[in-house]
């Protein structure tokens, strides 16, 4: 690899497409992102939250991954041995559903193909979309170590999944049994509790009357799902409910199917709710299932896996569950059993995957006992050895969930995924769970085995991601060096799905937390604050943003609009502002390069005498380096962006570069060399600071600047330099800038163009202020465009002049040829009113005992200083008004 040659000539305009194509290829070709090249350095690791291979990356992915890239690029420049490990998730049900949709377009189902052929189709899909995701990563400039890319169905990850499953089974933490689970009739699979989205639905409450078989009475029950009454096996009342004590133990006749069911007593029933009696349907309701177990009730399924009524539904066999509801309501009404129907708004579970209404369904499934794992995680967190959540309020969210955790249904009735490593014996019925494919029953040694058809929930393998990707369960070098990872960046919406489960499994199998920090960001919403969705048509494709404005503009906008834990709104005008910021950086750099011809990195010398502006910009650079480093470390990307914008746009471009022109275009070669050194150095450091946010334009500019090294991605991160501290230069520059702004404001007020020369009279209040003004006369003459500049503490105020009161100085522009007296009087009256308001506001604050008691002494001193300054300015305005009126 050869070092790129310095080119001082830059194109007039920045071409994002060309820079992005050129530099990403250069970075990848030279393996700048590969971990392990700094064996003696401290490590910094992020494993990417693996996107699903179900389609294109969306703007939420762009936010999540950009924040990670900012962290990785910063740490890489700070000298860490960084690993940002890429990968993707097989996304079981989501991917299988997409492939099945494609098959249906050709009139096929997965059953037509069979398991093996169908999986070939899904693998083809995976390869296509995994490549698409890689292309998107490249277009967004992500500095991933592709040599370590993983997939949740990789051979190594499959080994980790099997090891965890078998180990948990051997510890008694995985079991198989008949339980009520959330069933998705569309996808024909079980779902875990947190894969169910509850939506408010306008439904009805149906009141049904069940008569006793001996004619001694009746009981009224209410249900929102009358079709499930066909599976009722009891009616329950509270044991102490006086209304029903005489009926406990009697039989009721279940309408339609005319089956006898008992009246039972159970404390689960709330006497005060409704009629105080509830129908018990153990196969179709989780609470009824538990009641049924206590009373040894039959479990009668009345529908099949597709939500179609089965043979137990009698005359309704073959009907869709919702069609059955309509028919059964009509039949119950005709029989006089349906007493009334009430409108009823209630929460109905929907599949997060297919959108279908969930059916509580009795099924044989595999489960993880979560309580022992949760107890370990709770103990670790409360002992202060757990994960650091950012913002910290999410720790409470995490603890609330794991303190109330339920067993996790991990089996899915799918073909795509990690097949459960369990084999059922056809001869003795024993189930063998094994790390290797079983060839004989572990109980009777029969070879008549069949592997369990189910696969594991996607989140089972995803829960192992931070360590399975590094080679666990094998003792790999990567596992030893890069685990535990440093930070997980993810949305707050998957704390339960993923974050908690990763912590559970990591503690159980590695004895360590999987990451030190969890940075929670919000959702990307549209400009109106709405969630992005296909139905609203308000989604944003990050590649479309890049096509219009470039990757750097998209990255800068989306990352600096982000506040930890809060949603952000995507606004196209903010992307445009970010693009304009990039152009400002480009134009400033072009100007600098035109004045750096022949300058090399070795020529940059900041040890000589420096002017006020030089010392000021180096001091401001110091402050910016310190604050940007601190803010990135605390994940405050929005505030980081504000500081960088202000320093680059205002301090560097609008002020320092303009001031430097006096030396660059002047006759003094020493002053020119000094300005070149400062300009080259500050621009170099600025590109390094902005690089994690805007990698492409910063690389393009840096390669043109005097530099040492192959790439800015490996250039050292800026650090504070004590020699640059110059608070006196800051005071001087603030005075000069205030004076220049005041003159420009007066010109604007009276519509006097900058091209017209003016007389400027300055009356300093102290010898120190006079010295500052005199030593910087050239700046004042140049940027105020004066025909005459007079600085004199004994100056008498002209009778007719425009006036401004700045810190420590009165400023006068003689009125001759500028404006009339009346206009100036009106302006001063307005300024006086403003100053009166400021004085009264601060006086009121300082007289507030609550504020004075609570505020730090430094804050109170600052307020007192402001009050003195405003009062001084007010007195000078009053005096000037008196002069003009006199």
mmCIF file of C-alpha atoms in Angstrom, residues 328-581:
data_model
loop_
_atom_site.group_PDB
_atom_site.id
_atom_site.type_symbol
_atom_site.label_atom_id
_atom_site.label_comp_id
_atom_site.label_asym_id
_atom_site.label_seq_id
_atom_site.Cartn_x
_atom_site.Cartn_y
_atom_site.Cartn_z
ATOM 1 C CA UNK A 328 -73.736 -19.530 16.851
ATOM 2 C CA UNK A 329 -75.022 -16.124 18.020
ATOM 3 C CA UNK A 330 -78.011 -16.510 15.692
ATOM 4 C CA UNK A 331 -78.656 -20.069 16.936
ATOM 5 C CA UNK A 332 -78.351 -19.111 20.614
ATOM 6 C CA UNK A 333 -80.756 -16.246 20.058
ATOM 7 C CA UNK A 334 -83.252 -18.602 18.406
ATOM 8 C CA UNK A 335 -83.008 -21.032 21.339
ATOM 9 C CA UNK A 336 -83.599 -18.234 23.864
ATOM 10 C CA UNK A 337 -80.198 -18.807 25.460
ATOM 11 C CA UNK A 338 -78.731 -15.446 24.405
ATOM 12 C CA UNK A 339 -80.201 -12.938 26.858
ATOM 13 C CA UNK A 340 -78.512 -9.742 25.633
ATOM 14 C CA UNK A 341 -75.606 -8.335 23.636
ATOM 15 C CA UNK A 342 -73.671 -5.320 24.924
ATOM 16 C CA UNK A 343 -71.182 -3.244 22.964
ATOM 17 C CA UNK A 344 -67.786 -3.837 24.476
ATOM 18 C CA UNK A 345 -64.427 -2.232 23.678
ATOM 19 C CA UNK A 346 -61.583 -4.544 24.670
ATOM 20 C CA UNK A 347 -57.936 -5.368 23.969
ATOM 21 C CA UNK A 348 -57.483 -8.130 21.412
ATOM 22 C CA UNK A 349 -54.133 -9.814 20.794
ATOM 23 C CA UNK A 350 -52.763 -9.768 17.240
ATOM 24 C CA UNK A 351 -49.735 -11.544 15.838
ATOM 25 C CA UNK A 352 -46.840 -9.166 15.498
ATOM 26 C CA UNK A 353 -45.732 -11.277 12.543
ATOM 27 C CA UNK A 354 -48.835 -11.948 10.433
ATOM 28 C CA UNK A 355 -51.346 -9.494 11.889
ATOM 29 C CA UNK A 356 -53.872 -12.304 12.549
ATOM 30 C CA UNK A 357 -56.009 -12.293 15.698
ATOM 31 C CA UNK A 358 -54.289 -14.532 18.249
ATOM 32 C CA UNK A 359 -56.083 -17.646 19.456
ATOM 33 C CA UNK A 360 -55.282 -18.906 22.980
ATOM 34 C CA UNK A 361 -54.733 -22.549 22.081
ATOM 35 C CA UNK A 362 -53.926 -25.761 23.926
ATOM 36 C CA UNK A 363 -50.825 -27.223 22.351
ATOM 37 C CA UNK A 364 -47.743 -29.318 23.033
ATOM 38 C CA UNK A 365 -44.787 -26.947 23.086
ATOM 39 C CA UNK A 366 -41.260 -26.502 24.443
ATOM 40 C CA UNK A 367 -40.682 -23.936 27.197
ATOM 41 C CA UNK A 368 -37.813 -22.329 29.090
ATOM 42 C CA UNK A 369 -38.257 -21.920 32.843
ATOM 43 C CA UNK A 370 -37.423 -18.244 33.117
ATOM 44 C CA UNK A 371 -37.593 -17.599 36.848
ATOM 45 C CA UNK A 372 -34.164 -19.093 37.758
ATOM 46 C CA UNK A 373 -32.530 -17.143 34.918
ATOM 47 C CA UNK A 374 -34.386 -13.974 35.898
ATOM 48 C CA UNK A 375 -33.375 -14.328 39.556
ATOM 49 C CA UNK A 376 -29.718 -14.407 38.556
ATOM 50 C CA UNK A 377 -30.134 -11.316 36.338
ATOM 51 C CA UNK A 378 -32.030 -9.408 39.041
ATOM 52 C CA UNK A 379 -29.391 -10.223 41.641
ATOM 53 C CA UNK A 380 -26.568 -9.127 39.313
ATOM 54 C CA UNK A 381 -28.317 -5.838 38.480
ATOM 55 C CA UNK A 382 -29.185 -4.974 42.073
ATOM 56 C CA UNK A 383 -25.658 -5.750 43.269
ATOM 57 C CA UNK A 384 -24.380 -3.077 40.908
ATOM 58 C CA UNK A 385 -22.651 -5.576 38.617
ATOM 59 C CA UNK A 386 -25.210 -5.414 35.857
ATOM 60 C CA UNK A 387 -25.679 -3.500 32.655
ATOM 61 C CA UNK A 388 -25.607 0.308 32.544
ATOM 62 C CA UNK A 389 -28.764 1.520 30.780
ATOM 63 C CA UNK A 390 -28.683 4.850 28.935
ATOM 64 C CA UNK A 391 -30.954 6.638 29.792
ATOM 65 C CA UNK A 392 -31.016 5.031 33.233
ATOM 66 C CA UNK A 393 -34.833 5.041 33.446
ATOM 67 C CA UNK A 394 -34.813 1.952 31.236
ATOM 68 C CA UNK A 395 -33.228 -0.056 34.029
ATOM 69 C CA UNK A 396 -36.586 0.140 35.822
ATOM 70 C CA UNK A 397 -38.378 -0.983 32.656
ATOM 71 C CA UNK A 398 -35.997 -3.944 32.386
ATOM 72 C CA UNK A 399 -36.347 -4.923 36.050
ATOM 73 C CA UNK A 400 -40.142 -4.577 35.992
ATOM 74 C CA UNK A 401 -40.343 -7.142 33.222
ATOM 75 C CA UNK A 402 -37.887 -9.685 34.565
ATOM 76 C CA UNK A 403 -39.372 -9.463 38.054
ATOM 77 C CA UNK A 404 -42.679 -10.600 36.557
ATOM 78 C CA UNK A 405 -41.344 -12.930 33.898
ATOM 79 C CA UNK A 406 -43.308 -15.914 32.622
ATOM 80 C CA UNK A 407 -42.009 -19.106 31.077
ATOM 81 C CA UNK A 408 -40.972 -18.662 27.474
ATOM 82 C CA UNK A 409 -42.571 -20.760 24.760
ATOM 83 C CA UNK A 410 -39.588 -21.404 22.474
ATOM 84 C CA UNK A 411 -40.993 -23.858 19.909
ATOM 85 C CA UNK A 412 -42.373 -22.697 16.590
ATOM 86 C CA UNK A 413 -44.280 -24.760 14.064
ATOM 87 C CA UNK A 414 -42.073 -23.637 11.205
ATOM 88 C CA UNK A 415 -39.505 -25.160 8.867
ATOM 89 C CA UNK A 416 -37.044 -22.251 8.729
ATOM 90 C CA UNK A 417 -34.888 -22.014 11.814
ATOM 91 C CA UNK A 418 -32.882 -24.050 14.305
ATOM 92 C CA UNK A 419 -34.611 -27.408 14.487
ATOM 93 C CA UNK A 420 -35.116 -28.566 18.060
ATOM 94 C CA UNK A 421 -32.446 -31.179 18.924
ATOM 95 C CA UNK A 422 -34.922 -33.689 20.328
ATOM 96 C CA UNK A 423 -35.786 -37.130 18.959
ATOM 97 C CA UNK A 424 -38.983 -39.004 19.860
ATOM 98 C CA UNK A 425 -38.922 -42.793 20.115
ATOM 99 C CA UNK A 426 -41.813 -44.525 18.315
ATOM 100 C CA UNK A 427 -41.358 -47.652 20.417
ATOM 101 C CA UNK A 428 -41.208 -46.439 24.040
ATOM 102 C CA UNK A 429 -42.293 -42.805 23.676
ATOM 103 C CA UNK A 430 -39.111 -41.443 25.319
ATOM 104 C CA UNK A 431 -37.618 -38.156 24.069
ATOM 105 C CA UNK A 432 -33.851 -37.981 23.596
ATOM 106 C CA UNK A 433 -32.240 -34.532 23.676
ATOM 107 C CA UNK A 434 -28.689 -34.551 22.353
ATOM 108 C CA UNK A 435 -25.814 -32.321 21.234
ATOM 109 C CA UNK A 436 -25.228 -34.731 18.338
ATOM 110 C CA UNK A 437 -27.909 -36.116 16.052
ATOM 111 C CA UNK A 438 -29.410 -39.060 17.937
ATOM 112 C CA UNK A 439 -29.310 -42.462 16.234
ATOM 113 C CA UNK A 440 -30.738 -44.532 19.093
ATOM 114 C CA UNK A 441 -33.211 -43.919 21.911
ATOM 115 C CA UNK A 442 -31.382 -43.091 25.146
ATOM 116 C CA UNK A 443 -33.991 -45.141 27.055
ATOM 117 C CA UNK A 444 -34.675 -48.320 25.059
ATOM 118 C CA UNK A 445 -31.906 -48.087 22.424
ATOM 119 C CA UNK A 446 -34.450 -48.351 19.607
ATOM 120 C CA UNK A 447 -33.417 -46.765 16.325
ATOM 121 C CA UNK A 448 -37.024 -45.984 15.447
ATOM 122 C CA UNK A 449 -36.585 -42.246 16.096
ATOM 123 C CA UNK A 450 -37.968 -39.093 14.513
ATOM 124 C CA UNK A 451 -36.644 -35.608 15.149
ATOM 125 C CA UNK A 452 -39.034 -33.050 16.589
ATOM 126 C CA UNK A 453 -40.568 -31.103 13.696
ATOM 127 C CA UNK A 454 -40.552 -27.733 15.453
ATOM 128 C CA UNK A 455 -37.867 -25.068 15.256
ATOM 129 C CA UNK A 456 -36.752 -22.643 17.936
ATOM 130 C CA UNK A 457 -38.064 -19.128 18.330
ATOM 131 C CA UNK A 458 -35.802 -16.694 16.453
ATOM 132 C CA UNK A 459 -35.032 -14.878 19.689
ATOM 133 C CA UNK A 460 -33.517 -18.056 21.175
ATOM 134 C CA UNK A 461 -30.540 -17.857 18.822
ATOM 135 C CA UNK A 462 -30.494 -14.043 18.876
ATOM 136 C CA UNK A 463 -30.167 -14.170 22.670
ATOM 137 C CA UNK A 464 -26.719 -15.769 22.219
ATOM 138 C CA UNK A 465 -25.523 -13.209 19.644
ATOM 139 C CA UNK A 466 -22.894 -11.314 21.741
ATOM 140 C CA UNK A 467 -20.911 -14.482 22.472
ATOM 141 C CA UNK A 468 -21.960 -17.046 19.851
ATOM 142 C CA UNK A 469 -20.636 -14.689 17.156
ATOM 143 C CA UNK A 470 -17.210 -14.728 18.841
ATOM 144 C CA UNK A 471 -16.913 -18.500 18.700
ATOM 145 C CA UNK A 472 -18.512 -19.729 21.929
ATOM 146 C CA UNK A 473 -18.820 -22.543 23.073
ATOM 147 C CA UNK A 474 -15.268 -22.950 21.795
ATOM 148 C CA UNK A 475 -12.486 -21.063 23.578
ATOM 149 C CA UNK A 476 -11.554 -18.873 20.631
ATOM 150 C CA UNK A 477 -9.075 -16.011 20.642
ATOM 151 C CA UNK A 478 -11.856 -13.602 19.674
ATOM 152 C CA UNK A 479 -13.956 -14.762 22.627
ATOM 153 C CA UNK A 480 -11.050 -14.198 25.008
ATOM 154 C CA UNK A 481 -10.125 -10.813 23.555
ATOM 155 C CA UNK A 482 -13.367 -9.115 22.564
ATOM 156 C CA UNK A 483 -15.893 -10.390 25.127
ATOM 157 C CA UNK A 484 -17.758 -8.961 26.930
ATOM 158 C CA UNK A 485 -18.655 -6.290 24.409
ATOM 159 C CA UNK A 486 -18.703 -2.594 25.286
ATOM 160 C CA UNK A 487 -22.065 -1.323 24.197
ATOM 161 C CA UNK A 488 -25.305 -2.486 22.654
ATOM 162 C CA UNK A 489 -27.126 0.174 20.637
ATOM 163 C CA UNK A 490 -30.776 -0.669 20.127
ATOM 164 C CA UNK A 491 -34.329 0.642 20.168
ATOM 165 C CA UNK A 492 -36.252 0.754 23.422
ATOM 166 C CA UNK A 493 -38.997 -1.384 21.844
ATOM 167 C CA UNK A 494 -37.029 -4.651 22.139
ATOM 168 C CA UNK A 495 -35.863 -4.580 25.747
ATOM 169 C CA UNK A 496 -38.029 -7.650 26.440
ATOM 170 C CA UNK A 497 -37.624 -9.457 23.130
ATOM 171 C CA UNK A 498 -33.884 -9.310 23.007
ATOM 172 C CA UNK A 499 -31.935 -7.257 25.549
ATOM 173 C CA UNK A 500 -33.207 -9.104 28.640
ATOM 174 C CA UNK A 501 -32.782 -12.518 27.040
ATOM 175 C CA UNK A 502 -29.202 -11.759 26.002
ATOM 176 C CA UNK A 503 -28.407 -10.816 29.600
ATOM 177 C CA UNK A 504 -30.082 -14.006 30.925
ATOM 178 C CA UNK A 505 -28.171 -16.313 28.603
ATOM 179 C CA UNK A 506 -24.837 -14.513 28.940
ATOM 180 C CA UNK A 507 -24.915 -14.711 32.733
ATOM 181 C CA UNK A 508 -25.904 -18.378 32.585
ATOM 182 C CA UNK A 509 -23.319 -19.491 30.043
ATOM 183 C CA UNK A 510 -20.401 -17.045 30.277
ATOM 184 C CA UNK A 511 -20.766 -15.815 33.848
ATOM 185 C CA UNK A 512 -20.509 -12.224 32.606
ATOM 186 C CA UNK A 513 -22.862 -9.522 31.362
ATOM 187 C CA UNK A 514 -22.766 -9.460 27.536
ATOM 188 C CA UNK A 515 -22.196 -5.681 27.256
ATOM 189 C CA UNK A 516 -21.283 -2.912 29.664
ATOM 190 C CA UNK A 517 -23.706 -0.291 28.341
ATOM 191 C CA UNK A 518 -27.058 -0.451 26.599
ATOM 192 C CA UNK A 519 -27.806 2.720 24.652
ATOM 193 C CA UNK A 520 -31.536 2.933 24.036
ATOM 194 C CA UNK A 521 -32.666 5.174 21.193
ATOM 195 C CA UNK A 522 -36.201 5.878 20.091
ATOM 196 C CA UNK A 523 -38.129 5.298 16.911
ATOM 197 C CA UNK A 524 -37.734 7.409 13.787
ATOM 198 C CA UNK A 525 -41.115 8.996 13.137
ATOM 199 C CA UNK A 526 -42.311 11.148 10.262
ATOM 200 C CA UNK A 527 -42.348 14.948 10.439
ATOM 201 C CA UNK A 528 -45.803 14.855 12.057
ATOM 202 C CA UNK A 529 -44.671 12.469 14.781
ATOM 203 C CA UNK A 530 -46.462 9.432 13.322
ATOM 204 C CA UNK A 531 -44.941 5.966 13.319
ATOM 205 C CA UNK A 532 -43.689 5.054 9.860
ATOM 206 C CA UNK A 533 -45.734 2.331 8.190
ATOM 207 C CA UNK A 534 -46.628 0.937 4.788
ATOM 208 C CA UNK A 535 -50.305 1.728 5.335
ATOM 209 C CA UNK A 536 -49.556 5.437 5.869
ATOM 210 C CA UNK A 537 -46.990 5.486 3.056
ATOM 211 C CA UNK A 538 -44.725 7.680 5.193
ATOM 212 C CA UNK A 539 -41.661 5.451 5.349
ATOM 213 C CA UNK A 540 -38.261 6.787 4.352
ATOM 214 C CA UNK A 541 -35.719 4.737 2.424
ATOM 215 C CA UNK A 542 -32.201 5.694 3.591
ATOM 216 C CA UNK A 543 -30.873 5.017 0.092
ATOM 217 C CA UNK A 544 -33.280 7.602 -1.292
ATOM 218 C CA UNK A 545 -31.909 10.132 1.198
ATOM 219 C CA UNK A 546 -28.350 9.253 0.172
ATOM 220 C CA UNK A 547 -29.215 9.522 -3.505
ATOM 221 C CA UNK A 548 -30.527 13.070 -2.990
ATOM 222 C CA UNK A 549 -28.134 14.477 -0.427
ATOM 223 C CA UNK A 550 -25.258 12.046 0.141
ATOM 224 C CA UNK A 551 -24.490 9.605 2.937
ATOM 225 C CA UNK A 552 -22.768 12.177 5.143
ATOM 226 C CA UNK A 553 -25.805 14.466 5.199
ATOM 227 C CA UNK A 554 -28.100 11.574 6.094
ATOM 228 C CA UNK A 555 -25.755 10.302 8.816
ATOM 229 C CA UNK A 556 -25.223 13.741 10.334
ATOM 230 C CA UNK A 557 -28.912 14.633 10.328
ATOM 231 C CA UNK A 558 -30.169 11.390 11.798
ATOM 232 C CA UNK A 559 -27.475 11.012 14.465
ATOM 233 C CA UNK A 560 -27.467 14.607 15.682
ATOM 234 C CA UNK A 561 -31.283 14.674 15.836
ATOM 235 C CA UNK A 562 -31.097 11.769 18.274
ATOM 236 C CA UNK A 563 -31.487 12.038 22.053
ATOM 237 C CA UNK A 564 -31.017 8.830 24.066
ATOM 238 C CA UNK A 565 -34.341 7.140 24.768
ATOM 239 C CA UNK A 566 -36.495 9.576 22.778
ATOM 240 C CA UNK A 567 -38.181 9.277 19.394
ATOM 241 C CA UNK A 568 -37.044 11.625 16.658
ATOM 242 C CA UNK A 569 -38.825 13.147 13.706
ATOM 243 C CA UNK A 570 -37.387 12.783 10.226
ATOM 244 C CA UNK A 571 -37.462 16.092 8.374
ATOM 245 C CA UNK A 572 -36.177 16.510 4.838
ATOM 246 C CA UNK A 573 -35.308 20.160 5.529
ATOM 247 C CA UNK A 574 -32.888 19.021 8.251
ATOM 248 C CA UNK A 575 -31.156 16.704 5.770
ATOM 249 C CA UNK A 576 -30.821 19.684 3.452
ATOM 250 C CA UNK A 577 -29.314 21.723 6.287
ATOM 251 C CA UNK A 578 -26.822 18.906 6.905
ATOM 252 C CA UNK A 579 -25.940 18.887 3.196
ATOM 253 C CA UNK A 580 -25.411 22.663 3.367
ATOM 254 C CA UNK A 581 -23.149 22.155 6.382
#
